[in-house]
Every structure is written in structure tokens, then in C-alpha cells.
Amino acid sequence: MSAQPRVAKLSYDRPDWSDHVRETVAELANVDGAVIMALQRLMDDFGYISEPALVLVSELLHLTPPQVFAVATFYHEFRLQKPADTVFMLCRGPACRVDGMVAVRKLLERRLGITVGERTADNRFAIESSGCLGICPHPPAMLIDGELAGRVTTEQLERLIAERSATSP
Ligand code: FES
């Protein structure tokens, strides 16, 4: 399974979110591994698994919420919290570590006032990290909202943060 953040297509703010979850689970109910597949679909569709959605999945699959919670927390890529508006996922791989990642990480941490693994209080920005992103000849690499970016510069990040900070949440 991918650890990349996704751009959500749907929102739990929609009044029909539970209908969508019901339809999703109904499609998967008789499939082996239905829990994992249902959670994966919620990640793809909503960007994370809300607590009410997790409880609903458990009811529909005749499981207890703790059973589904155990699955959701076992796999790193399942998120139980709404992702930040902008997620910087920094490559931890060796090529990036030795070529530019320290500078861009420090820039992000200083500019946003958070460290890797944290999000800003207004949930606009988060910094995360990942194993090698597969573009080692183009360090430093990161995913910005799931989009792969290589040879990232501190100037690019400064610009992007300024642009996104200037827009209304
Ligand atoms: S080490 Fe960063 S992309 Fe491979």
C-alpha cells in the first residue's frame, strides 16, 4: 500500500457521507479483507478515516469499533485525522539526506514553527517524512500534497508557503 497522502474527492462535511460509506462497504462486504479494502477506499475518497466513519464500517461489517481501530492503526498509511491543507513529506533516503534535505527541512521547520511529524495549529501545514521516494538522482525530494518534487529549493518552498499562507483557509 502507498504511504502517499491523497487529494480527497469527498468530504465528511457532506450530509451524504454515510450513504457513500454504506455503498462502499456493501460493494466489499463479501470480499476477503473487506475491512482493509473499505478503509483504503475511505482514504482514497475522503483523505482520512473519521471516527464516525470507522464506527459505521465496524457496524456494517459486524465487527466492534476496537477491531476496526486495530486495523486502522496497524497500517501506517491509514490516517485517523484530517490531513493538513498542505503536507510536505520529506524523503529520509540517503541521497536526499546528504544533498540538500537538511537545508530544506530547516527552512520548513523555521518558517512553519513545527518539526517533522507535526502540523501547524491552524492545520494549514504539516511536515512528514517518508523512505526513499525513488528519484534519488534529483535530491532533495519530497511529496507536496502527494505530488512528487525533486531538486526542491528553499526559495521554492518560501514562495509556496507565502502563497498558501496568503489565501483564506
Ligand atoms: S533518497 Fe531521496 S529519493 Fe531516494
Short mmCIF file of N, CA and C and ligand atoms in Angstrom, two decimals:
data_model
loop_
_atom_site.label_atom_id
_atom_site.label_comp_id
_atom_site.label_asym_id
_atom_site.label_seq_id
_atom_site.Cartn_x
_atom_site.Cartn_y
_atom_site.Cartn_z
N MET A 1 0.83 -1.19 0.00
CA MET A 1 0.00 0.00 0.00
C MET A 1 0.87 1.25 0.00
N SER A 2 0.36 2.29 -0.62
CA SER A 2 1.13 3.52 -0.72
C SER A 2 1.06 4.33 0.56
N ALA A 3 2.16 5.01 0.89
CA ALA A 3 2.15 5.89 2.06
C ALA A 3 1.93 7.34 1.65
N GLN A 4 1.60 7.55 0.39
CA GLN A 4 1.48 8.91 -0.08
C GLN A 4 0.14 9.52 0.33
N PRO A 5 0.19 10.78 0.74
CA PRO A 5 -1.07 11.43 1.01
C PRO A 5 -1.87 11.58 -0.26
N ARG A 6 -3.18 11.69 -0.13
CA ARG A 6 -4.03 11.76 -1.31
C ARG A 6 -4.85 13.04 -1.28
N VAL A 7 -5.27 13.44 -2.44
CA VAL A 7 -6.18 14.57 -2.50
C VAL A 7 -7.59 14.00 -2.40
N ALA A 8 -8.32 14.39 -1.36
CA ALA A 8 -9.64 13.81 -1.12
C ALA A 8 -10.64 14.27 -2.17
N LYS A 9 -11.49 13.32 -2.60
CA LYS A 9 -12.53 13.65 -3.57
C LYS A 9 -13.82 14.05 -2.85
N LEU A 10 -14.00 13.51 -1.65
CA LEU A 10 -15.23 13.74 -0.90
C LEU A 10 -14.89 14.32 0.47
N SER A 11 -15.94 14.81 1.14
CA SER A 11 -15.73 15.39 2.47
C SER A 11 -16.75 14.82 3.44
N TYR A 12 -16.31 14.62 4.68
CA TYR A 12 -17.25 14.19 5.71
C TYR A 12 -18.22 15.32 6.07
N ASP A 13 -17.95 16.52 5.57
CA ASP A 13 -18.89 17.62 5.80
C ASP A 13 -20.15 17.47 4.96
N ARG A 14 -20.05 16.65 3.91
CA ARG A 14 -21.25 16.43 3.08
C ARG A 14 -22.29 15.63 3.86
N PRO A 15 -23.56 16.01 3.74
CA PRO A 15 -24.58 15.29 4.52
C PRO A 15 -24.72 13.82 4.11
N ASP A 16 -24.29 13.49 2.88
CA ASP A 16 -24.47 12.11 2.41
C ASP A 16 -23.22 11.25 2.57
N TRP A 17 -22.29 11.68 3.45
CA TRP A 17 -21.06 10.90 3.59
C TRP A 17 -21.34 9.47 4.02
N SER A 18 -22.34 9.31 4.92
CA SER A 18 -22.59 7.96 5.44
C SER A 18 -23.20 7.07 4.34
N ASP A 19 -23.98 7.66 3.43
CA ASP A 19 -24.51 6.87 2.31
C ASP A 19 -23.35 6.32 1.48
N HIS A 20 -22.35 7.17 1.27
CA HIS A 20 -21.20 6.75 0.48
C HIS A 20 -20.46 5.60 1.19
N VAL A 21 -20.32 5.72 2.50
CA VAL A 21 -19.64 4.65 3.25
C VAL A 21 -20.46 3.36 3.16
N ARG A 22 -21.76 3.49 3.29
CA ARG A 22 -22.62 2.29 3.20
C ARG A 22 -22.48 1.61 1.84
N GLU A 23 -22.49 2.42 0.79
CA GLU A 23 -22.34 1.85 -0.56
C GLU A 23 -20.98 1.17 -0.73
N THR A 24 -19.96 1.82 -0.21
CA THR A 24 -18.60 1.27 -0.32
C THR A 24 -18.51 -0.08 0.38
N VAL A 25 -19.02 -0.12 1.60
CA VAL A 25 -18.93 -1.37 2.37
C VAL A 25 -19.81 -2.45 1.74
N ALA A 26 -20.96 -2.05 1.21
CA ALA A 26 -21.85 -3.03 0.58
C ALA A 26 -21.14 -3.70 -0.61
N GLU A 27 -20.37 -2.92 -1.35
CA GLU A 27 -19.64 -3.48 -2.50
C GLU A 27 -18.58 -4.49 -2.07
N LEU A 28 -18.06 -4.30 -0.86
CA LEU A 28 -16.91 -5.10 -0.42
C LEU A 28 -17.28 -6.16 0.61
N ALA A 29 -18.52 -6.17 1.03
CA ALA A 29 -18.89 -6.98 2.19
C ALA A 29 -18.50 -8.45 2.08
N ASN A 30 -18.56 -9.01 0.87
CA ASN A 30 -18.27 -10.44 0.74
C ASN A 30 -16.86 -10.72 0.22
N VAL A 31 -16.04 -9.73 0.25
CA VAL A 31 -14.67 -9.87 -0.26
C VAL A 31 -13.73 -10.17 0.90
N ASP A 32 -12.74 -11.03 0.67
CA ASP A 32 -11.72 -11.27 1.71
C ASP A 32 -10.99 -9.95 1.97
N GLY A 33 -10.73 -9.67 3.23
CA GLY A 33 -10.01 -8.43 3.55
C GLY A 33 -10.88 -7.20 3.39
N ALA A 34 -12.18 -7.38 3.60
CA ALA A 34 -13.12 -6.26 3.39
C ALA A 34 -12.78 -5.05 4.27
N VAL A 35 -12.31 -5.29 5.49
CA VAL A 35 -12.03 -4.16 6.39
C VAL A 35 -10.94 -3.29 5.80
N ILE A 36 -9.84 -3.94 5.43
CA ILE A 36 -8.71 -3.17 4.89
C ILE A 36 -9.14 -2.45 3.61
N MET A 37 -9.86 -3.16 2.77
CA MET A 37 -10.26 -2.55 1.50
C MET A 37 -11.22 -1.38 1.73
N ALA A 38 -12.11 -1.53 2.69
CA ALA A 38 -13.05 -0.43 2.97
C ALA A 38 -12.28 0.78 3.51
N LEU A 39 -11.34 0.54 4.41
CA LEU A 39 -10.57 1.66 4.96
C LEU A 39 -9.73 2.33 3.87
N GLN A 40 -9.19 1.49 2.99
CA GLN A 40 -8.40 2.04 1.88
C GLN A 40 -9.27 2.95 1.00
N ARG A 41 -10.50 2.49 0.75
CA ARG A 41 -11.41 3.29 -0.07
C ARG A 41 -11.77 4.61 0.62
N LEU A 42 -11.94 4.57 1.94
CA LEU A 42 -12.24 5.82 2.66
C LEU A 42 -11.05 6.77 2.57
N MET A 43 -9.85 6.22 2.66
CA MET A 43 -8.65 7.06 2.50
C MET A 43 -8.64 7.69 1.12
N ASP A 44 -8.91 6.89 0.10
CA ASP A 44 -8.90 7.41 -1.27
C ASP A 44 -9.97 8.48 -1.47
N ASP A 45 -11.13 8.25 -0.90
CA ASP A 45 -12.26 9.14 -1.17
C ASP A 45 -12.27 10.37 -0.26
N PHE A 46 -11.94 10.19 1.02
CA PHE A 46 -12.06 11.30 1.97
C PHE A 46 -10.72 11.83 2.45
N GLY A 47 -9.64 11.12 2.19
CA GLY A 47 -8.32 11.59 2.62
C GLY A 47 -7.95 11.14 4.02
N TYR A 48 -8.93 10.67 4.78
CA TYR A 48 -8.67 10.12 6.11
C TYR A 48 -9.92 9.36 6.56
N ILE A 49 -9.80 8.69 7.72
CA ILE A 49 -10.93 7.90 8.23
C ILE A 49 -11.43 8.59 9.49
N SER A 50 -12.59 9.19 9.40
CA SER A 50 -13.13 9.88 10.59
C SER A 50 -13.62 8.83 11.59
N GLU A 51 -13.76 9.26 12.84
CA GLU A 51 -14.23 8.32 13.87
C GLU A 51 -15.65 7.81 13.55
N PRO A 52 -16.59 8.71 13.17
CA PRO A 52 -17.93 8.18 12.83
C PRO A 52 -17.88 7.20 11.66
N ALA A 53 -17.00 7.44 10.70
CA ALA A 53 -16.90 6.53 9.55
C ALA A 53 -16.35 5.18 10.01
N LEU A 54 -15.37 5.22 10.91
CA LEU A 54 -14.80 3.97 11.42
C LEU A 54 -15.87 3.16 12.17
N VAL A 55 -16.66 3.86 12.97
CA VAL A 55 -17.71 3.16 13.73
C VAL A 55 -18.74 2.57 12.76
N LEU A 56 -19.08 3.33 11.72
CA LEU A 56 -20.07 2.84 10.75
C LEU A 56 -19.54 1.61 10.01
N VAL A 57 -18.28 1.65 9.62
CA VAL A 57 -17.67 0.49 8.95
C VAL A 57 -17.76 -0.73 9.86
N SER A 58 -17.46 -0.53 11.13
CA SER A 58 -17.50 -1.67 12.07
C SER A 58 -18.92 -2.25 12.16
N GLU A 59 -19.91 -1.37 12.24
CA GLU A 59 -21.30 -1.85 12.32
C GLU A 59 -21.67 -2.63 11.06
N LEU A 60 -21.32 -2.06 9.91
CA LEU A 60 -21.72 -2.68 8.64
C LEU A 60 -21.04 -4.02 8.41
N LEU A 61 -19.83 -4.17 8.96
CA LEU A 61 -19.10 -5.43 8.78
C LEU A 61 -19.26 -6.36 9.99
N HIS A 62 -20.15 -5.98 10.91
CA HIS A 62 -20.45 -6.80 12.09
C HIS A 62 -19.19 -7.06 12.92
N LEU A 63 -18.44 -5.98 13.08
CA LEU A 63 -17.25 -6.02 13.93
C LEU A 63 -17.41 -4.98 15.03
N THR A 64 -16.51 -4.99 16.00
CA THR A 64 -16.56 -3.94 17.02
C THR A 64 -15.66 -2.79 16.57
N PRO A 65 -15.97 -1.57 17.01
CA PRO A 65 -15.08 -0.45 16.66
C PRO A 65 -13.62 -0.70 17.04
N PRO A 66 -13.32 -1.30 18.21
CA PRO A 66 -11.90 -1.55 18.51
C PRO A 66 -11.24 -2.50 17.49
N GLN A 67 -11.99 -3.44 16.95
CA GLN A 67 -11.40 -4.34 15.94
C GLN A 67 -11.00 -3.55 14.69
N VAL A 68 -11.87 -2.66 14.25
CA VAL A 68 -11.56 -1.87 13.05
C VAL A 68 -10.46 -0.85 13.38
N PHE A 69 -10.53 -0.29 14.58
CA PHE A 69 -9.49 0.66 15.01
C PHE A 69 -8.12 -0.02 15.00
N ALA A 70 -8.07 -1.27 15.44
CA ALA A 70 -6.79 -2.00 15.47
C ALA A 70 -6.21 -2.13 14.06
N VAL A 71 -7.07 -2.40 13.08
CA VAL A 71 -6.61 -2.50 11.69
C VAL A 71 -6.14 -1.13 11.20
N ALA A 72 -6.94 -0.10 11.52
CA ALA A 72 -6.64 1.25 11.01
C ALA A 72 -5.32 1.77 11.58
N THR A 73 -5.00 1.39 12.80
CA THR A 73 -3.76 1.91 13.39
C THR A 73 -2.57 1.00 13.10
N PHE A 74 -2.81 -0.20 12.61
CA PHE A 74 -1.70 -1.12 12.30
C PHE A 74 -0.95 -0.64 11.06
N TYR A 75 -1.70 -0.13 10.09
CA TYR A 75 -1.09 0.28 8.82
C TYR A 75 -0.80 1.78 8.85
N HIS A 76 0.46 2.09 8.60
CA HIS A 76 0.94 3.46 8.72
C HIS A 76 0.18 4.44 7.82
N GLU A 77 -0.28 3.97 6.66
CA GLU A 77 -0.86 4.91 5.70
C GLU A 77 -2.32 5.28 6.00
N PHE A 78 -2.92 4.59 6.96
CA PHE A 78 -4.27 4.99 7.32
C PHE A 78 -4.20 6.16 8.29
N ARG A 79 -4.89 7.24 7.95
CA ARG A 79 -4.91 8.42 8.81
C ARG A 79 -6.26 8.50 9.51
N LEU A 80 -6.23 8.81 10.80
CA LEU A 80 -7.47 8.96 11.54
C LEU A 80 -7.77 10.43 11.82
N GLN A 81 -6.94 11.29 11.29
CA GLN A 81 -7.11 12.73 11.47
C GLN A 81 -7.15 13.38 10.11
N LYS A 82 -7.90 14.44 10.00
CA LYS A 82 -7.93 15.18 8.74
C LYS A 82 -6.52 15.70 8.42
N PRO A 83 -6.02 15.45 7.19
CA PRO A 83 -4.68 15.92 6.87
C PRO A 83 -4.63 17.45 6.82
N ALA A 84 -3.46 17.99 7.02
CA ALA A 84 -3.29 19.44 6.88
C ALA A 84 -3.58 19.84 5.44
N ASP A 85 -3.86 21.13 5.22
CA ASP A 85 -4.15 21.62 3.86
C ASP A 85 -2.95 21.39 2.95
N THR A 86 -1.77 21.60 3.45
CA THR A 86 -0.54 21.37 2.68
C THR A 86 0.37 20.44 3.48
N VAL A 87 0.71 19.31 2.89
CA VAL A 87 1.58 18.34 3.56
C VAL A 87 2.89 18.23 2.80
N PHE A 88 3.98 18.53 3.50
CA PHE A 88 5.32 18.34 2.94
C PHE A 88 5.83 17.00 3.46
N MET A 89 6.00 16.03 2.58
CA MET A 89 6.53 14.74 3.01
C MET A 89 7.98 14.61 2.52
N LEU A 90 8.89 14.74 3.45
CA LEU A 90 10.31 14.81 3.11
C LEU A 90 10.91 13.42 2.97
N CYS A 91 11.76 13.25 1.98
CA CYS A 91 12.45 11.97 1.80
C CYS A 91 13.53 11.81 2.87
N ARG A 92 13.54 10.65 3.51
CA ARG A 92 14.57 10.34 4.52
C ARG A 92 15.69 9.52 3.92
N GLY A 93 15.64 9.24 2.63
CA GLY A 93 16.63 8.38 1.99
C GLY A 93 18.02 9.00 1.98
N PRO A 94 19.05 8.16 1.80
CA PRO A 94 20.43 8.64 1.93
C PRO A 94 20.82 9.70 0.90
N ALA A 95 20.38 9.57 -0.34
CA ALA A 95 20.79 10.55 -1.36
C ALA A 95 20.28 11.93 -0.99
N CYS A 96 19.06 12.01 -0.51
CA CYS A 96 18.49 13.31 -0.15
C CYS A 96 19.10 13.83 1.15
N ARG A 97 19.37 12.91 2.08
CA ARG A 97 19.96 13.34 3.36
C ARG A 97 21.28 14.05 3.14
N VAL A 98 22.10 13.52 2.21
CA VAL A 98 23.43 14.12 2.03
C VAL A 98 23.40 15.26 1.01
N ASP A 99 22.30 15.49 0.35
CA ASP A 99 22.30 16.50 -0.70
C ASP A 99 21.06 17.40 -0.64
N GLY A 100 21.07 18.27 0.33
CA GLY A 100 20.07 19.34 0.32
C GLY A 100 18.91 19.21 1.28
N MET A 101 18.66 18.00 1.79
CA MET A 101 17.47 17.85 2.63
C MET A 101 17.57 18.61 3.95
N VAL A 102 18.77 18.68 4.50
CA VAL A 102 18.91 19.36 5.79
C VAL A 102 18.48 20.82 5.65
N ALA A 103 18.92 21.46 4.57
CA ALA A 103 18.59 22.88 4.37
C ALA A 103 17.08 23.07 4.18
N VAL A 104 16.45 22.23 3.37
CA VAL A 104 15.02 22.44 3.14
C VAL A 104 14.21 22.06 4.39
N ARG A 105 14.65 21.06 5.11
CA ARG A 105 13.93 20.70 6.35
C ARG A 105 14.01 21.85 7.36
N LYS A 106 15.23 22.41 7.51
CA LYS A 106 15.38 23.51 8.47
C LYS A 106 14.56 24.72 8.05
N LEU A 107 14.51 24.97 6.76
CA LEU A 107 13.69 26.10 6.27
C LEU A 107 12.23 25.89 6.64
N LEU A 108 11.71 24.69 6.36
CA LEU A 108 10.30 24.40 6.66
C LEU A 108 10.05 24.51 8.16
N GLU A 109 10.94 23.94 8.95
CA GLU A 109 10.74 23.94 10.40
C GLU A 109 10.76 25.37 10.95
N ARG A 110 11.69 26.16 10.44
CA ARG A 110 11.80 27.54 10.93
C ARG A 110 10.59 28.35 10.47
N ARG A 111 10.24 28.22 9.23
CA ARG A 111 9.17 29.03 8.63
C ARG A 111 7.80 28.68 9.23
N LEU A 112 7.59 27.39 9.50
CA LEU A 112 6.27 26.94 9.98
C LEU A 112 6.20 26.81 11.49
N GLY A 113 7.36 26.81 12.15
CA GLY A 113 7.37 26.69 13.61
C GLY A 113 6.99 25.32 14.11
N ILE A 114 7.20 24.31 13.29
CA ILE A 114 6.91 22.92 13.68
C ILE A 114 8.08 22.04 13.24
N THR A 115 8.12 20.83 13.74
CA THR A 115 9.16 19.90 13.31
C THR A 115 8.50 18.74 12.55
N VAL A 116 9.34 17.86 12.02
CA VAL A 116 8.83 16.72 11.26
C VAL A 116 7.90 15.90 12.16
N GLY A 117 6.74 15.56 11.63
CA GLY A 117 5.76 14.80 12.41
C GLY A 117 4.70 15.70 13.03
N GLU A 118 4.84 17.02 12.83
CA GLU A 118 3.88 17.94 13.45
C GLU A 118 3.08 18.69 12.38
N ARG A 119 2.02 19.35 12.82
CA ARG A 119 1.21 20.20 11.95
C ARG A 119 1.02 21.53 12.65
N THR A 120 0.75 22.57 11.87
CA THR A 120 0.53 23.88 12.49
C THR A 120 -0.82 23.87 13.20
N ALA A 121 -0.97 24.75 14.17
CA ALA A 121 -2.20 24.76 14.98
C ALA A 121 -3.44 25.00 14.13
N ASP A 122 -3.29 25.76 13.05
CA ASP A 122 -4.46 26.03 12.19
C ASP A 122 -4.66 24.94 11.14
N ASN A 123 -3.87 23.89 11.20
CA ASN A 123 -3.97 22.73 10.30
C ASN A 123 -3.70 23.09 8.83
N ARG A 124 -2.99 24.18 8.61
CA ARG A 124 -2.73 24.56 7.22
C ARG A 124 -1.50 23.84 6.66
N PHE A 125 -0.52 23.53 7.53
CA PHE A 125 0.70 22.90 7.05
C PHE A 125 1.10 21.75 7.97
N ALA A 126 1.70 20.73 7.38
CA ALA A 126 2.27 19.63 8.17
C ALA A 126 3.57 19.20 7.51
N ILE A 127 4.49 18.73 8.31
CA ILE A 127 5.73 18.17 7.78
C ILE A 127 5.77 16.70 8.19
N GLU A 128 5.96 15.84 7.21
CA GLU A 128 6.05 14.41 7.48
C GLU A 128 7.30 13.89 6.79
N SER A 129 7.60 12.63 6.99
CA SER A 129 8.77 12.07 6.31
C SER A 129 8.44 10.68 5.79
N SER A 130 9.25 10.26 4.83
CA SER A 130 9.00 9.00 4.14
C SER A 130 10.34 8.36 3.81
N GLY A 131 10.32 7.07 3.52
CA GLY A 131 11.51 6.43 2.98
C GLY A 131 11.78 6.96 1.58
N CYS A 132 12.80 6.40 0.94
CA CYS A 132 13.21 6.86 -0.40
C CYS A 132 12.01 7.00 -1.33
N LEU A 133 11.92 8.11 -2.00
CA LEU A 133 10.78 8.39 -2.89
C LEU A 133 11.06 7.96 -4.33
N GLY A 134 12.24 7.41 -4.57
CA GLY A 134 12.51 6.80 -5.87
C GLY A 134 13.06 7.74 -6.93
N ILE A 135 13.39 8.96 -6.56
CA ILE A 135 14.03 9.84 -7.55
C ILE A 135 15.37 10.32 -7.00
N CYS A 136 16.17 9.37 -6.57
CA CYS A 136 17.46 9.65 -5.91
C CYS A 136 18.38 10.55 -6.74
N PRO A 137 18.37 10.49 -8.09
CA PRO A 137 19.26 11.41 -8.83
C PRO A 137 18.83 12.87 -8.74
N HIS A 138 17.69 13.15 -8.12
CA HIS A 138 17.18 14.53 -8.08
C HIS A 138 16.93 15.01 -6.66
N PRO A 139 17.91 14.93 -5.81
CA PRO A 139 17.70 15.36 -4.42
C PRO A 139 17.73 16.88 -4.29
N PRO A 140 17.17 17.43 -3.23
CA PRO A 140 16.33 16.76 -2.25
C PRO A 140 14.90 16.60 -2.79
N ALA A 141 14.30 15.47 -2.45
CA ALA A 141 12.98 15.15 -2.98
C ALA A 141 11.93 15.17 -1.87
N MET A 142 10.73 15.50 -2.28
CA MET A 142 9.62 15.44 -1.32
C MET A 142 8.31 15.30 -2.08
N LEU A 143 7.29 14.92 -1.34
CA LEU A 143 5.94 14.96 -1.88
C LEU A 143 5.29 16.21 -1.30
N ILE A 144 4.69 17.00 -2.16
CA ILE A 144 3.93 18.16 -1.68
C ILE A 144 2.49 17.89 -2.06
N ASP A 145 1.69 17.59 -1.05
CA ASP A 145 0.30 17.17 -1.28
C ASP A 145 0.23 15.98 -2.24
N GLY A 146 1.16 15.07 -2.09
CA GLY A 146 1.15 13.85 -2.90
C GLY A 146 1.83 13.98 -4.24
N GLU A 147 2.23 15.19 -4.61
CA GLU A 147 2.91 15.40 -5.89
C GLU A 147 4.41 15.30 -5.66
N LEU A 148 5.05 14.47 -6.46
CA LEU A 148 6.49 14.27 -6.32
C LEU A 148 7.25 15.49 -6.84
N ALA A 149 8.20 15.97 -6.03
CA ALA A 149 9.00 17.12 -6.44
C ALA A 149 10.47 16.83 -6.15
N GLY A 150 11.32 17.03 -7.17
CA GLY A 150 12.76 16.82 -6.99
C GLY A 150 13.51 18.13 -7.10
N ARG A 151 14.77 18.09 -6.64
CA ARG A 151 15.63 19.29 -6.62
C ARG A 151 14.88 20.49 -6.04
N VAL A 152 14.25 20.26 -4.94
CA VAL A 152 13.47 21.32 -4.28
C VAL A 152 14.43 22.32 -3.67
N THR A 153 14.12 23.58 -3.82
CA THR A 153 14.98 24.62 -3.24
C THR A 153 14.26 25.33 -2.10
N THR A 154 15.06 25.96 -1.24
CA THR A 154 14.46 26.72 -0.13
C THR A 154 13.64 27.89 -0.69
N GLU A 155 14.09 28.45 -1.81
CA GLU A 155 13.36 29.58 -2.41
C GLU A 155 11.97 29.13 -2.87
N GLN A 156 11.90 27.96 -3.50
CA GLN A 156 10.59 27.44 -3.94
C GLN A 156 9.66 27.27 -2.75
N LEU A 157 10.20 26.71 -1.70
CA LEU A 157 9.36 26.45 -0.53
C LEU A 157 8.91 27.75 0.12
N GLU A 158 9.82 28.71 0.20
CA GLU A 158 9.46 30.03 0.74
C GLU A 158 8.28 30.60 -0.04
N ARG A 159 8.38 30.52 -1.37
CA ARG A 159 7.33 31.08 -2.22
C ARG A 159 6.01 30.37 -1.99
N LEU A 160 6.09 29.05 -1.98
CA LEU A 160 4.86 28.26 -1.84
C LEU A 160 4.18 28.54 -0.49
N ILE A 161 4.97 28.61 0.57
CA ILE A 161 4.40 28.88 1.89
C ILE A 161 3.77 30.28 1.92
N ALA A 162 4.47 31.23 1.32
CA ALA A 162 3.92 32.60 1.30
C ALA A 162 2.60 32.64 0.53
N GLU A 163 2.56 31.96 -0.62
CA GLU A 163 1.33 31.95 -1.42
C GLU A 163 0.18 31.32 -0.64
N ARG A 164 0.46 30.16 -0.07
CA ARG A 164 -0.63 29.44 0.61
C ARG A 164 -1.02 30.10 1.92
N SER A 165 -0.09 30.80 2.54
CA SER A 165 -0.44 31.50 3.79
C SER A 165 -1.31 32.70 3.48
N ALA A 166 -1.17 33.24 2.28
CA ALA A 166 -1.90 34.45 1.91
C ALA A 166 -3.35 34.15 1.56
N THR A 167 -3.66 32.89 1.24
CA THR A 167 -5.03 32.55 0.86
C THR A 167 -5.87 32.25 2.09
N SER A 168 -7.16 32.47 1.97
CA SER A 168 -8.06 32.19 3.10
C SER A 168 -8.09 30.69 3.36
N PRO A 169 -8.21 30.28 4.64
CA PRO A 169 -8.29 28.84 4.92
C PRO A 169 -9.55 28.24 4.34
S1 FES B 1 16.97 9.05 -1.34
FE1 FES B 1 15.51 10.65 -1.71
S2 FES B 1 14.52 9.96 -3.49
FE2 FES B 1 15.83 8.32 -3.00
#
